PDB file of C-alpha atoms in Angstrom:
ATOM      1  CA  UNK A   1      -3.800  -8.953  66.162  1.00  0.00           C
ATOM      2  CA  UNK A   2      -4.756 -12.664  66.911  1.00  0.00           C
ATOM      3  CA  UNK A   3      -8.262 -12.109  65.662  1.00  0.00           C
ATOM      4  CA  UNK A   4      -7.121 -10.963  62.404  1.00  0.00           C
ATOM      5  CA  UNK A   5      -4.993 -14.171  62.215  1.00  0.00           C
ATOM      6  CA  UNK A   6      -8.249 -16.502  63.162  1.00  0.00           C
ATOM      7  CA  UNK A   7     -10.146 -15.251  60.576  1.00  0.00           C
ATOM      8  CA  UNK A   8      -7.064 -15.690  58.179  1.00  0.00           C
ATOM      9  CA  UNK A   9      -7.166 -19.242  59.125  1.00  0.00           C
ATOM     10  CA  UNK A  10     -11.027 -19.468  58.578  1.00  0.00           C
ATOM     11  CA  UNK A  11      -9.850 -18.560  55.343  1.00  0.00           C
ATOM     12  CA  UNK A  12      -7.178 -20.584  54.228  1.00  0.00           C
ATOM     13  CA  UNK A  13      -8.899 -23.321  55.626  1.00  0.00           C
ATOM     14  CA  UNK A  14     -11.624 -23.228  53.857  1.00  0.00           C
ATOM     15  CA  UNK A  15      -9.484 -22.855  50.501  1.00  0.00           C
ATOM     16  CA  UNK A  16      -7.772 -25.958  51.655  1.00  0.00           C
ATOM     17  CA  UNK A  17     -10.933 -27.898  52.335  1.00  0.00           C
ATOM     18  CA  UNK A  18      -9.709 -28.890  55.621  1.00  0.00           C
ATOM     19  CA  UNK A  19     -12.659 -29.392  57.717  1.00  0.00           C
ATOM     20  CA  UNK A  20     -11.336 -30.232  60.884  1.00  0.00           C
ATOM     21  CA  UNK A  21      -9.399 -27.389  61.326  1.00  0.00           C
ATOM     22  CA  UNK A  22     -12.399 -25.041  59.710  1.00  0.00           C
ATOM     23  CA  UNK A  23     -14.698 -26.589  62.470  1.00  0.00           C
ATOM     24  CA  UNK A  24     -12.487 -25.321  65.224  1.00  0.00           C
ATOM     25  CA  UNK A  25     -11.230 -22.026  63.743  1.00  0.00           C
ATOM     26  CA  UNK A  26     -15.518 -21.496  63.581  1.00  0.00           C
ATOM     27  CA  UNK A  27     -15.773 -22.594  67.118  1.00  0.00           C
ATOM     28  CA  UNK A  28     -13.122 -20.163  68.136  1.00  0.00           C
ATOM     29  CA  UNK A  29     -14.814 -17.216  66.038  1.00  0.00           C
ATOM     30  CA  UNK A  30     -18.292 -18.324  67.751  1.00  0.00           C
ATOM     31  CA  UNK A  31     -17.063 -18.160  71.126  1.00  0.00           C
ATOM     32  CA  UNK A  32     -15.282 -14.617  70.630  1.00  0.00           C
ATOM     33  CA  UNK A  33     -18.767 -13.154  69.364  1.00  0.00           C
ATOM     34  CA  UNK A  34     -20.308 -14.561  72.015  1.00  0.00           C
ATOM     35  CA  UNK A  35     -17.411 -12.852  74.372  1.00  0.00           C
ATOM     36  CA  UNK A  36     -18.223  -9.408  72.036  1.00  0.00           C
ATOM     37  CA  UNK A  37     -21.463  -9.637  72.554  1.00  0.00           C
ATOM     38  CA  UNK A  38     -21.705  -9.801  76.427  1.00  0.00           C
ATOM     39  CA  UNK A  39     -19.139  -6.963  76.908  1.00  0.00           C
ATOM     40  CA  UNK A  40     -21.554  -4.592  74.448  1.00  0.00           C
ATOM     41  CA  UNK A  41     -23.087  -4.010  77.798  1.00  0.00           C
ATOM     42  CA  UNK A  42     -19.356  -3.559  80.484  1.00  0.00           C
ATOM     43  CA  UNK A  43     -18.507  -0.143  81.434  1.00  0.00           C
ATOM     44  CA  UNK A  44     -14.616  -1.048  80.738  1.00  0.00           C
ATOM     45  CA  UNK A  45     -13.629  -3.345  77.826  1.00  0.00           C
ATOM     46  CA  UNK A  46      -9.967  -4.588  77.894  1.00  0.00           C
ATOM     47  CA  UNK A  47      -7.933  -4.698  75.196  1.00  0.00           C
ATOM     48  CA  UNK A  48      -8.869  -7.331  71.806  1.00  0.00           C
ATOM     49  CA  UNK A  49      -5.688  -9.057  72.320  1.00  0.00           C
ATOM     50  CA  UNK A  50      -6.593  -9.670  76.082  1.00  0.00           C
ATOM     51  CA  UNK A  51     -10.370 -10.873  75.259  1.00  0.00           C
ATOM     52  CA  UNK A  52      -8.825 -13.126  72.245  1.00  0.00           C
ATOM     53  CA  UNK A  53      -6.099 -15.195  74.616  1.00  0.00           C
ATOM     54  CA  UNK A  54      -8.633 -14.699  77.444  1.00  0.00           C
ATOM     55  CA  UNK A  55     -11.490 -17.341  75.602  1.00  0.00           C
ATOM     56  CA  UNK A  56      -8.488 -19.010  73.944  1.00  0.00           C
ATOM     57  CA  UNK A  57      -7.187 -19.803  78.170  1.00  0.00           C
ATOM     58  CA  UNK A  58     -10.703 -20.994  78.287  1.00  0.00           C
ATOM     59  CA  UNK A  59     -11.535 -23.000  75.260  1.00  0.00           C
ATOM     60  CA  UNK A  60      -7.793 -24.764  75.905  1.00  0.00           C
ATOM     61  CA  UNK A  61      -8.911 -25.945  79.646  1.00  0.00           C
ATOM     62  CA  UNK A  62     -12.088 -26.770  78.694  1.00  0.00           C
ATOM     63  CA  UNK A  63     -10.611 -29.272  76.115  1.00  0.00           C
ATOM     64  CA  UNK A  64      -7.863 -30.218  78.850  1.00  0.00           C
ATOM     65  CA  UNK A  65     -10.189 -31.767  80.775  1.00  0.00           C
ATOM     66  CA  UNK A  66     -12.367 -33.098  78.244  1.00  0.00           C
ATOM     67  CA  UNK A  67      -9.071 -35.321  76.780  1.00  0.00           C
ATOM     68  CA  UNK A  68      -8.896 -36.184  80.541  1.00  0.00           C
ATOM     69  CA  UNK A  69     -12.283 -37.292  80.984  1.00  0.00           C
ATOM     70  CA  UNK A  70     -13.040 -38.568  78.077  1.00  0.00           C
ATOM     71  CA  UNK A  71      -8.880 -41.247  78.245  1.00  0.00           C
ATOM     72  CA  UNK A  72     -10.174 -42.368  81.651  1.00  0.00           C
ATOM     73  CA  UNK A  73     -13.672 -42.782  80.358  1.00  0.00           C
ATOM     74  CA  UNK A  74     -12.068 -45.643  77.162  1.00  0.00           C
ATOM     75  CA  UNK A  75     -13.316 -42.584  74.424  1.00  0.00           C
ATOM     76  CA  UNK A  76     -10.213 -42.486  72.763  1.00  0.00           C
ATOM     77  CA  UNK A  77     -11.745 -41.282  69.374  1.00  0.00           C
ATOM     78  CA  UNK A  78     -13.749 -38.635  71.272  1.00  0.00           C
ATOM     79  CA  UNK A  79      -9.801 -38.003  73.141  1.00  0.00           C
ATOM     80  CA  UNK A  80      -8.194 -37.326  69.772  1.00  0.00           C
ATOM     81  CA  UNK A  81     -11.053 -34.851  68.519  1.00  0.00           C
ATOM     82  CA  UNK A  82     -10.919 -32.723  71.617  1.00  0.00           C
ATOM     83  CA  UNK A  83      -6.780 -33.222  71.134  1.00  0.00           C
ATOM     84  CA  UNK A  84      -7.135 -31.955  67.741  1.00  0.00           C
ATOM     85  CA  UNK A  85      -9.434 -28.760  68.601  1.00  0.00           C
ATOM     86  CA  UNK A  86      -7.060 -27.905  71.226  1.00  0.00           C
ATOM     87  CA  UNK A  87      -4.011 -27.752  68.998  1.00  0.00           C
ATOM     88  CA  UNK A  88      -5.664 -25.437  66.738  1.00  0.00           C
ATOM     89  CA  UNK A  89      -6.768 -23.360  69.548  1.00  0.00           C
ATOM     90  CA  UNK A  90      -2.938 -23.545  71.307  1.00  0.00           C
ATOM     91  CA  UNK A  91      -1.649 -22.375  67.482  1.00  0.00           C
ATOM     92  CA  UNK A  92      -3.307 -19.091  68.228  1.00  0.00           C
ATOM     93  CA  UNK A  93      -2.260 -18.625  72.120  1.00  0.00           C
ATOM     94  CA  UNK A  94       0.522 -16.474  72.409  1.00  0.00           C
ATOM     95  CA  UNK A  95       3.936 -18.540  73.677  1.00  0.00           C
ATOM     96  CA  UNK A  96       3.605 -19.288  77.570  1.00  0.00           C
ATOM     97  CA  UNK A  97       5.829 -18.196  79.978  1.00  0.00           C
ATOM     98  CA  UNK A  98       8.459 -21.128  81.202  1.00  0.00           C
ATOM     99  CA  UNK A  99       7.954 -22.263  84.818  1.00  0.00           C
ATOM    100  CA  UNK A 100      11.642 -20.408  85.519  1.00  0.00           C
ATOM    101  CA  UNK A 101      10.497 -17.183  84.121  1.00  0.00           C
ATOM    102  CA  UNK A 102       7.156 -17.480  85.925  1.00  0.00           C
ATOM    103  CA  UNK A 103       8.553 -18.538  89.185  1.00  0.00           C
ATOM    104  CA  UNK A 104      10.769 -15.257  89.061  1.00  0.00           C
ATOM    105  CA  UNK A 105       7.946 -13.124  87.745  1.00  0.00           C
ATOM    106  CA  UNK A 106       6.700 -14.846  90.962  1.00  0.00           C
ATOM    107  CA  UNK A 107       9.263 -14.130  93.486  1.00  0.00           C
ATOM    108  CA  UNK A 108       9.462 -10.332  91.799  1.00  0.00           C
ATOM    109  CA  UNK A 109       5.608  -9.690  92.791  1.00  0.00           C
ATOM    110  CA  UNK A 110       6.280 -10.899  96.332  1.00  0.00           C
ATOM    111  CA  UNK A 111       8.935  -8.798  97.065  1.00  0.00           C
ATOM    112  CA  UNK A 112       6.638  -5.812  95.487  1.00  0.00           C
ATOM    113  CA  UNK A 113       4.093  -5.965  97.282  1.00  0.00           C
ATOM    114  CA  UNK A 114       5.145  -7.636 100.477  1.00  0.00           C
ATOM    115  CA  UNK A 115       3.631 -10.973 100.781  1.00  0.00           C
ATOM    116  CA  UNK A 116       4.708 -13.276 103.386  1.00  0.00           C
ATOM    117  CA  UNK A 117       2.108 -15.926 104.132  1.00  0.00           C
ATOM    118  CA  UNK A 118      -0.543 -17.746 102.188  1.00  0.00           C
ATOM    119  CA  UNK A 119      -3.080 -14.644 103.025  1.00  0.00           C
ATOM    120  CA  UNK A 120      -1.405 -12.406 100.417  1.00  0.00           C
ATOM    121  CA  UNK A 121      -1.965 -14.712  97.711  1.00  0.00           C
ATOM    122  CA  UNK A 122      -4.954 -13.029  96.231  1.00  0.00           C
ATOM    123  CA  UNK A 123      -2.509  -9.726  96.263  1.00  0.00           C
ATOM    124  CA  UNK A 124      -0.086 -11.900  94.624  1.00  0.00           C
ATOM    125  CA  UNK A 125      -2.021 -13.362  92.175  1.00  0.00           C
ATOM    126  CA  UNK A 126      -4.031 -10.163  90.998  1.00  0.00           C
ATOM    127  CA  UNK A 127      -1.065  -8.273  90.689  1.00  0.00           C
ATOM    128  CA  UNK A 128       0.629 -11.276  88.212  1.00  0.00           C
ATOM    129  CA  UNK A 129      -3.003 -11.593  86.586  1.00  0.00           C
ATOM    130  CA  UNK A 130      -2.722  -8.016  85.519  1.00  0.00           C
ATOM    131  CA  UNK A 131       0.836  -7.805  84.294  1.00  0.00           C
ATOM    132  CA  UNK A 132       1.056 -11.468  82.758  1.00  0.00           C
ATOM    133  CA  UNK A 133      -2.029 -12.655  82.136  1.00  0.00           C
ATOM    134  CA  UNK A 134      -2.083 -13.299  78.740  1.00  0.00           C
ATOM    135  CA  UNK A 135       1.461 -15.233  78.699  1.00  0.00           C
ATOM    136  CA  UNK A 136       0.716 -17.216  81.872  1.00  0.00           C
ATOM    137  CA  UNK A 137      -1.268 -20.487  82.830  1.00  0.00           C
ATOM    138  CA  UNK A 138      -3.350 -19.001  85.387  1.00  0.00           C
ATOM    139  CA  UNK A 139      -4.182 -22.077  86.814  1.00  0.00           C
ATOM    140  CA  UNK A 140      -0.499 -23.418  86.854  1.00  0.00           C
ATOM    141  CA  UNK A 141       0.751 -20.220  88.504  1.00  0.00           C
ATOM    142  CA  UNK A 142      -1.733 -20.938  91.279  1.00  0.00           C
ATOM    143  CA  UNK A 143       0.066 -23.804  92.715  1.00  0.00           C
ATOM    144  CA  UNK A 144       3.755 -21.881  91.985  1.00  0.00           C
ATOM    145  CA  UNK A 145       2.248 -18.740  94.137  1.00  0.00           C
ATOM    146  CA  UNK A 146       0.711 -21.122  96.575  1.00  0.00           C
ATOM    147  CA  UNK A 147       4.322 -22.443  97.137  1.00  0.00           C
ATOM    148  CA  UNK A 148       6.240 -19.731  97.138  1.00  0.00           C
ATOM    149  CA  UNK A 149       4.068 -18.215  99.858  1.00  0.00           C
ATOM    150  CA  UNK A 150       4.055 -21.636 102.522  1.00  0.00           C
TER     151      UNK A 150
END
């Protein structure tokens, strides 16, 4: 389980005294009991793995467009701290999905459920949400949907 190997790498990190990657193994670990906490009260929890790479997805974009801002904004110190949380939180993402596999994953849903036109793109994308989720860039598949479907 990828929560198992988090706290493994709280762990070792703190018998290696690294304290860069101990701060953001901690922020990942604070961010998933904030994610257990709020789905005490849901009807349906999904499974760990899919609530771990789920606020992984997150934590990544956030950072994403932190590096962004912060490069355009001259804060390249600021830049490489965000760039270093983010690797630690990619080393715990499962592998992602190559835009080949995704585009046929893609063009398989489509042809499932009969989508034809930019309205069946919330069919489209539920349906490859649901199936592969976890080994997908949501937000990446978005514009590979959107252009399959114009």
């Amino acid at each position: 389980m990828i929560r198992d190997a988090i706290k493994a790498a709280q762990i070792a990190s703190m018998k290696a005294g690294d304290k860069e990657r101990l701060a953001a193994v901690r922020l990942i670990l604070a961010k998933l009991k904030d994610k257990d906490i709020e789905l005490r009260t849901a009807a349906q929890v999904p499974e760990d793995d899919a609530i771990v790479v789920d606020v992984l997805q997150k934590m990544a974009k956030q950072r994403r467009e932190s590096i962004t801002m912060f490069e355009s904004g001259g804060r390249t110190e600021l830049a490489a701290k965000e760039q270093a949380e983010l690797d630690v939180i990619e080393s715990f993402l499962p592998s992602q999905m190559s835009e080949a596999d995704t585009k046929a994953a893609i063009e398989a849903i489509k042809a499932e459920v009969g989508a034809a036109s930019p309205k069946d793109m919330g069919k489209v994308m539920a349906v490859l949400k649901e199936r592969h989720g976890t080994v997908i860039d949501m937000s990446k598949a978005s514009g590979l949907v959107k252009a399959a479907l114009s």
